[in-house]
PDB file of C-alpha atoms in Angstrom:
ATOM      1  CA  UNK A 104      11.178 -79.488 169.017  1.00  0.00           C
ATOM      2  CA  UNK A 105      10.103 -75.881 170.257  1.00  0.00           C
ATOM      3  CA  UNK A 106       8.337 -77.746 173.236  1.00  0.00           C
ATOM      4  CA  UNK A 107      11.739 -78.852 174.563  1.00  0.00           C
ATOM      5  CA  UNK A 108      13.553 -75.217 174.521  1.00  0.00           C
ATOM      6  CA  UNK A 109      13.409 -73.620 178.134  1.00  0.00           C
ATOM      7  CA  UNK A 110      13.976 -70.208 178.703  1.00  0.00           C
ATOM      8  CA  UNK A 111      16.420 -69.957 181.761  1.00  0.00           C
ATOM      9  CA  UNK A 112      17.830 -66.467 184.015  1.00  0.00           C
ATOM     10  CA  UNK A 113      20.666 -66.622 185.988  1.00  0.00           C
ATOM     11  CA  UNK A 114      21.895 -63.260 188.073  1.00  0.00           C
ATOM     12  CA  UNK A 115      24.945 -62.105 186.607  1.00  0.00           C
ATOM     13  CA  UNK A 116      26.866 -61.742 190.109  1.00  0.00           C
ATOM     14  CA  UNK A 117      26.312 -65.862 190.388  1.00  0.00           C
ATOM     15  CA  UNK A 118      25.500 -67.802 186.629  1.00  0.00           C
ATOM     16  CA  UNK A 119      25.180 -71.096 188.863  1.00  0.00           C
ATOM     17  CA  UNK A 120      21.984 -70.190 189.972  1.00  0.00           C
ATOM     18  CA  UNK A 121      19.069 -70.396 188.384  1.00  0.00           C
ATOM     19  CA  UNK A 122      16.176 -67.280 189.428  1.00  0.00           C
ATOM     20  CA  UNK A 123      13.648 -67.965 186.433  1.00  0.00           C
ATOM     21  CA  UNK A 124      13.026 -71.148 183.795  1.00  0.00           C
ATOM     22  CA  UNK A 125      10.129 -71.384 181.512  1.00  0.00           C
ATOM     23  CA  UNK A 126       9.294 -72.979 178.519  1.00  0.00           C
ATOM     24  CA  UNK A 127       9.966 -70.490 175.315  1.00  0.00           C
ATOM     25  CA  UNK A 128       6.285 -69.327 173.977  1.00  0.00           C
ATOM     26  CA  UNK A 129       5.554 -69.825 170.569  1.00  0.00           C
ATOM     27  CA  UNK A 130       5.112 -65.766 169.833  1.00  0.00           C
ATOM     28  CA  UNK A 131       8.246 -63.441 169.199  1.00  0.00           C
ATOM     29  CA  UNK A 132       8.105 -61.821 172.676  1.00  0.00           C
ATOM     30  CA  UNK A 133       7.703 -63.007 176.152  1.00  0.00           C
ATOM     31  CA  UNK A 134       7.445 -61.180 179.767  1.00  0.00           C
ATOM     32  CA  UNK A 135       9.388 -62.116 182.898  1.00  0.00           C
ATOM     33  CA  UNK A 136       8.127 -60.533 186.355  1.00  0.00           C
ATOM     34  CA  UNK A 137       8.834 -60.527 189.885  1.00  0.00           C
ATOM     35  CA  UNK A 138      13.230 -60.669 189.235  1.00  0.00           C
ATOM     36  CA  UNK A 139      15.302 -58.120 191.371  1.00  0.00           C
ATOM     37  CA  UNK A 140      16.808 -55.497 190.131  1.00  0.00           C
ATOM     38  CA  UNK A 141      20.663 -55.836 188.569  1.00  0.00           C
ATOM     39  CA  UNK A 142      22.226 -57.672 185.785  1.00  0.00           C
ATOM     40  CA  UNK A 143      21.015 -60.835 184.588  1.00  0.00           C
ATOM     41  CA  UNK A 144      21.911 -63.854 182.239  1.00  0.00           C
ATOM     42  CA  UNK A 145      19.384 -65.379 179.843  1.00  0.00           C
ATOM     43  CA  UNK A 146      19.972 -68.168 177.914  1.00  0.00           C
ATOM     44  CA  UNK A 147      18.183 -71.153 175.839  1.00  0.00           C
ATOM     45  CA  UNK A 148      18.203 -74.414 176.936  1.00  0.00           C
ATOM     46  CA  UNK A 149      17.022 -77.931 175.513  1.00  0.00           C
ATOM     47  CA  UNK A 150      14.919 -80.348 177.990  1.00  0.00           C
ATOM     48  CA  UNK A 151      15.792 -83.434 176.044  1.00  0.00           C
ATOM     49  CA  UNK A 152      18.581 -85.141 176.289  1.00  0.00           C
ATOM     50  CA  UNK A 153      20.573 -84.852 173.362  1.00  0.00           C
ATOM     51  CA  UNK A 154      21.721 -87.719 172.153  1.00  0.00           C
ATOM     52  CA  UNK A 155      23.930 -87.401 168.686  1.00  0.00           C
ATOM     53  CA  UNK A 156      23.332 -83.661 168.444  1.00  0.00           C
ATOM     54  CA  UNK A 157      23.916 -80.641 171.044  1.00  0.00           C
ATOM     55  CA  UNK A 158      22.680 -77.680 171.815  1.00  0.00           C
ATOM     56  CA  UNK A 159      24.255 -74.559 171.646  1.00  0.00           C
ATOM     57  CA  UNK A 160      22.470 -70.971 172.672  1.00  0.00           C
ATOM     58  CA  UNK A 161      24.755 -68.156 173.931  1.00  0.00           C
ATOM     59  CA  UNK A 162      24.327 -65.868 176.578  1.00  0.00           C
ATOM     60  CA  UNK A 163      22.070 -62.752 176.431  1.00  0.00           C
ATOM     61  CA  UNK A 164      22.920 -60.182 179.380  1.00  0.00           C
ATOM     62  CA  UNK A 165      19.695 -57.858 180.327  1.00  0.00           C
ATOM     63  CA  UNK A 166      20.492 -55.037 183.046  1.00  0.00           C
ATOM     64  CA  UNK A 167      17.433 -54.836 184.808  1.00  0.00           C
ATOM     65  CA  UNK A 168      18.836 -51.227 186.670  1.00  0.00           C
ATOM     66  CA  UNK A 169      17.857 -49.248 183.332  1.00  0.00           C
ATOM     67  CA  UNK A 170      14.800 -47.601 182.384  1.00  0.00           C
ATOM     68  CA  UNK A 171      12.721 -48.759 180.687  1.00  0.00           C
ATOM     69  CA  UNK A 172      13.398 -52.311 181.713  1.00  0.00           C
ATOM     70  CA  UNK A 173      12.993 -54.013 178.505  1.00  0.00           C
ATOM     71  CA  UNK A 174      15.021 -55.907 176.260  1.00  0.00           C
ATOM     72  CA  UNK A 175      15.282 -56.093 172.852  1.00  0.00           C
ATOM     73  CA  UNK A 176      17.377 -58.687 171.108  1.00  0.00           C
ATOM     74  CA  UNK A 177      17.529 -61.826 169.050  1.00  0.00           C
ATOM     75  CA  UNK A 178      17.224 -65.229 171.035  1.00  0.00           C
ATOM     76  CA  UNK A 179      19.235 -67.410 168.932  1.00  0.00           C
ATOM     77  CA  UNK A 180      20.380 -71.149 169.215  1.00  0.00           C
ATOM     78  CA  UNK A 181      21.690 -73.555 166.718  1.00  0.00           C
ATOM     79  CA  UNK A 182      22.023 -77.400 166.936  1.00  0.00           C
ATOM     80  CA  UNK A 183      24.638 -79.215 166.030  1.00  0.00           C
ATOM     81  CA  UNK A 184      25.633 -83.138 165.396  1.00  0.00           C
ATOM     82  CA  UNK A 185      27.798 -84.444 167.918  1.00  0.00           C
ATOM     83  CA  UNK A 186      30.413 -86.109 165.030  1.00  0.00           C
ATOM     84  CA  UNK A 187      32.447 -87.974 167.928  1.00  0.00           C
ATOM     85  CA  UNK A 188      29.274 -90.214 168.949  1.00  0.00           C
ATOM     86  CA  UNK A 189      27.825 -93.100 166.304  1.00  0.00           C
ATOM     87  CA  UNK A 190      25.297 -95.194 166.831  1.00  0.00           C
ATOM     88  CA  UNK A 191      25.948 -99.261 166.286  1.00  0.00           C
ATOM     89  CA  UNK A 192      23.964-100.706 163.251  1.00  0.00           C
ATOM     90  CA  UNK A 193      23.591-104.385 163.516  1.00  0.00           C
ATOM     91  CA  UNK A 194      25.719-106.057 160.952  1.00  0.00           C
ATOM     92  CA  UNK A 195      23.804-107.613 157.706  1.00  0.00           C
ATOM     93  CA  UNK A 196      22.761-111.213 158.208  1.00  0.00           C
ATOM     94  CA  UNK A 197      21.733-112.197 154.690  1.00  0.00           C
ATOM     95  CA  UNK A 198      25.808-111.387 153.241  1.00  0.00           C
ATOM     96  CA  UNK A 199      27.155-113.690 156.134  1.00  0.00           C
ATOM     97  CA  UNK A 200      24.689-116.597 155.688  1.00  0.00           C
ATOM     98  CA  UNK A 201      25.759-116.345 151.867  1.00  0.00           C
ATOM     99  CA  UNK A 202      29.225-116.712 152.157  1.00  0.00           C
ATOM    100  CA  UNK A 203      28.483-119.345 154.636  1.00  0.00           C
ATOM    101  CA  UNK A 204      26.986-120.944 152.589  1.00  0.00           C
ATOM    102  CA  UNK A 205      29.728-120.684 149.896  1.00  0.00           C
ATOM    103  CA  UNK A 206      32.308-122.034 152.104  1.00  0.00           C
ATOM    104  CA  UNK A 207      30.391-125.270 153.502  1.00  0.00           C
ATOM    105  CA  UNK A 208      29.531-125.641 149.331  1.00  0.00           C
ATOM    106  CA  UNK A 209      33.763-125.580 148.820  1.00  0.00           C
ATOM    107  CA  UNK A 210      34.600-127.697 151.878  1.00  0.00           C
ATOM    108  CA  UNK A 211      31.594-130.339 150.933  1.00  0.00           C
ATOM    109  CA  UNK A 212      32.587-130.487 147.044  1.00  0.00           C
ATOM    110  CA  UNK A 213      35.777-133.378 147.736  1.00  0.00           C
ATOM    111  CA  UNK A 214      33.461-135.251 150.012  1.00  0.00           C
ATOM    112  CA  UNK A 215      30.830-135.345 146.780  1.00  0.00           C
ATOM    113  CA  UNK A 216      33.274-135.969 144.036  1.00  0.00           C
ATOM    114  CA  UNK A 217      34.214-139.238 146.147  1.00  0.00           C
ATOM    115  CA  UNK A 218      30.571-140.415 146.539  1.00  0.00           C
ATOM    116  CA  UNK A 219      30.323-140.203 142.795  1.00  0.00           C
ATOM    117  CA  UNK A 220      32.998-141.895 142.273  1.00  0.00           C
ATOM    118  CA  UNK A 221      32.593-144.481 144.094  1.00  0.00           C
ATOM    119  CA  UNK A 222      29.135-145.173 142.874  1.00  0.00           C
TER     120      UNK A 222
END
């Protein structure tokens, strides 16, 4: 799953666009060059689509106008199951062949006590 979450900067003057998006490196820290100066968003986001569960990672503002310009801070994201989507199972067929079955064995059972009978 750590292959899917992207690392994504937005400036904090305009959060619909996006300045930097990379995947999220497998060590504790990563570096992010060339952005202007000013306040900036950071966020995690998931590459998949999600399906039954979403994706939830809040916003992380870095002020690139300080000195030194590093950052410090947890990256956190949770994932949680979307409880208002279910998948369709296909119904059992073996419990509705059996009572199928039942009910031609009931509807047949006159028919056969009047061939014995009549024999």
């Amino acid at each position: 799953m750590h292959l899917h979450i992207r690392v994504e900067i937005r400036p904090a003057s305009d959060p619909s666009t996006v300045e930097s998006i990379f995947p999220l490196p497998i060590s504790k820290f990563f570096q992010v060059k060339d952005l202007p100066k000013g306040k900036h968003l950071l966020q995690l986001r998931f590459a998949l689509p999600s399906g039954n569960h979403r994706f939830v990672s809040e916003f992380i503002e870095i002020n690139l106008e300080r000195q030194p310009q590093i950052h410090v801070g947890p990256l956190s994201f949770r994932i949680e199951e979307d409880m208002y989507k279910q998948e369709l199972t296909p119904a059992p067929v073996y419990p509705l062949v059996v009572e199928l079955s039942v009910i031609a064995m009931f509807i047949s059972m006159p028919r056969l006590k009047d061939l014995y009978q009549a024999t």
